[in-house]
Amino acid sequence: LGRRLLPLLLAEEQHDAAAVRRLAAAGTELPEGALGAVVLDRELETILRFADEVRQATAAPVLPPHQAQVPIAIEGESWRVQAGFADLRPQGLVRWRYDEERARDVLEAWITHLVLCADPPPGIRPATQWLSLGQPRRFEPVADAPEQLAALVRLYRRGLCEPLPFFPKAAWSYASEGRNNLRALLAHPG
């Protein structure tokens, strides 16, 4: 439902609540009857709130496109991380997805943010805002972004030669629960 309605809601400054409700009810995403009506009310409230949040975050005009390039040397090899930014705003980069926040979202936002910090366009403060159904996440400027990118490229390079022990979903679950002490977790699981 969000995938179908959000593009329409984001394209308009104002929307007719009754028209949005009719459009939502016309789909096949929700069950019919009283249960569907309750779910529709709750989901519409969430979609409308999220659309307002995205609209506010992206209200500033888009800056000219920026092509970032970060050269990295690893063991005598020349690497280059590149990223194109066509949606930068004066307050930085805004990315969003109408879903619960996932490890992949945060990793992607962080890597993109590091590239932006390593090679920002003139005149902007490189910050990134990630919006999802959870709490908004904001990344502030990172002084050592080229070094952090180099560490990630080294891992990528190593991963091209051998499997890396990387389990993003498990690590995300562990970090999301606020458990900072692995020994405590192993001593008292659950």
PDB file of N, CA and C in Angstrom, residues 11 24 45 62 69 82-83 93 103 109-110 120 134 161 163-164 169 181-182:
ATOM      1  N   ALA A  11       4.096  13.691  -4.357  1.00  0.00           N
ATOM      2  CA  ALA A  11       4.028  14.590  -5.508  1.00  0.00           C
ATOM      3  C   ALA A  11       3.127  15.786  -5.255  1.00  0.00           C
ATOM      4  N   ALA A  24      -6.777   4.073  -1.580  1.00  0.00           N
ATOM      5  CA  ALA A  24      -6.213   2.986  -0.781  1.00  0.00           C
ATOM      6  C   ALA A  24      -7.163   1.793  -0.743  1.00  0.00           C
ATOM      7  N   GLU A  45      -2.821   6.249   8.410  1.00  0.00           N
ATOM      8  CA  GLU A  45      -2.240   7.196   9.357  1.00  0.00           C
ATOM      9  C   GLU A  45      -0.708   7.148   9.291  1.00  0.00           C
ATOM     10  N   VAL A  62      16.897  20.974  -4.607  1.00  0.00           N
ATOM     11  CA  VAL A  62      18.005  20.075  -4.911  1.00  0.00           C
ATOM     12  C   VAL A  62      19.151  20.891  -5.506  1.00  0.00           C
ATOM     13  N   GLN A  69      34.477  11.244  -6.102  1.00  0.00           N
ATOM     14  CA  GLN A  69      35.504  10.249  -6.409  1.00  0.00           C
ATOM     15  C   GLN A  69      36.530  10.272  -5.289  1.00  0.00           C
ATOM     16  N   GLN A  82      33.433   5.645  -6.249  1.00  0.00           N
ATOM     17  CA  GLN A  82      32.693   6.703  -6.925  1.00  0.00           C
ATOM     18  C   GLN A  82      31.229   6.641  -6.529  1.00  0.00           C
ATOM     19  N   ALA A  83      30.594   7.787  -6.504  1.00  0.00           N
ATOM     20  CA  ALA A  83      29.155   7.863  -6.248  1.00  0.00           C
ATOM     21  C   ALA A  83      28.611   9.129  -6.887  1.00  0.00           C
ATOM     22  N   LEU A  93      22.206  14.996   2.450  1.00  0.00           N
ATOM     23  CA  LEU A  93      21.543  13.938   1.695  1.00  0.00           C
ATOM     24  C   LEU A  93      20.382  13.382   2.509  1.00  0.00           C
ATOM     25  N   ALA A 103      19.526  -3.728   8.507  1.00  0.00           N
ATOM     26  CA  ALA A 103      20.987  -3.610   8.483  1.00  0.00           C
ATOM     27  C   ALA A 103      21.461  -3.088   7.134  1.00  0.00           C
ATOM     28  N   ALA A 109      23.433   3.522   3.778  1.00  0.00           N
ATOM     29  CA  ALA A 109      23.429   4.951   4.125  1.00  0.00           C
ATOM     30  C   ALA A 109      24.795   5.374   4.661  1.00  0.00           C
ATOM     31  N   TRP A 110      25.420   4.528   5.483  1.00  0.00           N
ATOM     32  CA  TRP A 110      26.714   4.870   6.064  1.00  0.00           C
ATOM     33  C   TRP A 110      27.803   4.950   5.004  1.00  0.00           C
ATOM     34  N   PRO A 120      32.945  16.022  -0.607  1.00  0.00           N
ATOM     35  CA  PRO A 120      31.696  16.788  -0.659  1.00  0.00           C
ATOM     36  C   PRO A 120      31.761  17.884  -1.724  1.00  0.00           C
ATOM     37  N   GLY A 134      11.103   3.439  11.600  1.00  0.00           N
ATOM     38  CA  GLY A 134      11.676   3.592  12.929  1.00  0.00           C
ATOM     39  C   GLY A 134      12.047   5.049  13.170  1.00  0.00           C
ATOM     40  N   CYS A 161      38.636 -12.523  -2.525  1.00  0.00           N
ATOM     41  CA  CYS A 161      39.556 -13.658  -2.510  1.00  0.00           C
ATOM     42  C   CYS A 161      39.117 -14.789  -1.584  1.00  0.00           C
ATOM     43  N   PRO A 163      35.853 -15.949   1.569  1.00  0.00           N
ATOM     44  CA  PRO A 163      34.623 -15.533   2.261  1.00  0.00           C
ATOM     45  C   PRO A 163      34.951 -14.771   3.543  1.00  0.00           C
ATOM     46  N   LEU A 164      34.218 -13.709   3.767  1.00  0.00           N
ATOM     47  CA  LEU A 164      34.392 -12.931   4.989  1.00  0.00           C
ATOM     48  C   LEU A 164      33.391 -13.397   6.039  1.00  0.00           C
ATOM     49  N   LYS A 169      22.707  -9.412   9.363  1.00  0.00           N
ATOM     50  CA  LYS A 169      21.421  -9.516  10.059  1.00  0.00           C
ATOM     51  C   LYS A 169      21.621  -9.867  11.530  1.00  0.00           C
ATOM     52  N   ASN A 181      27.866  -5.976  25.531  1.00  0.00           N
ATOM     53  CA  ASN A 181      28.837  -6.865  26.136  1.00  0.00           C
ATOM     54  C   ASN A 181      28.573  -8.295  25.659  1.00  0.00           C
ATOM     55  N   LEU A 182      29.408  -8.798  24.773  1.00  0.00           N
ATOM     56  CA  LEU A 182      29.232 -10.130  24.222  1.00  0.00           C
ATOM     57  C   LEU A 182      29.327 -11.192  25.311  1.00  0.00           C
TER      58      LEU A 182
END
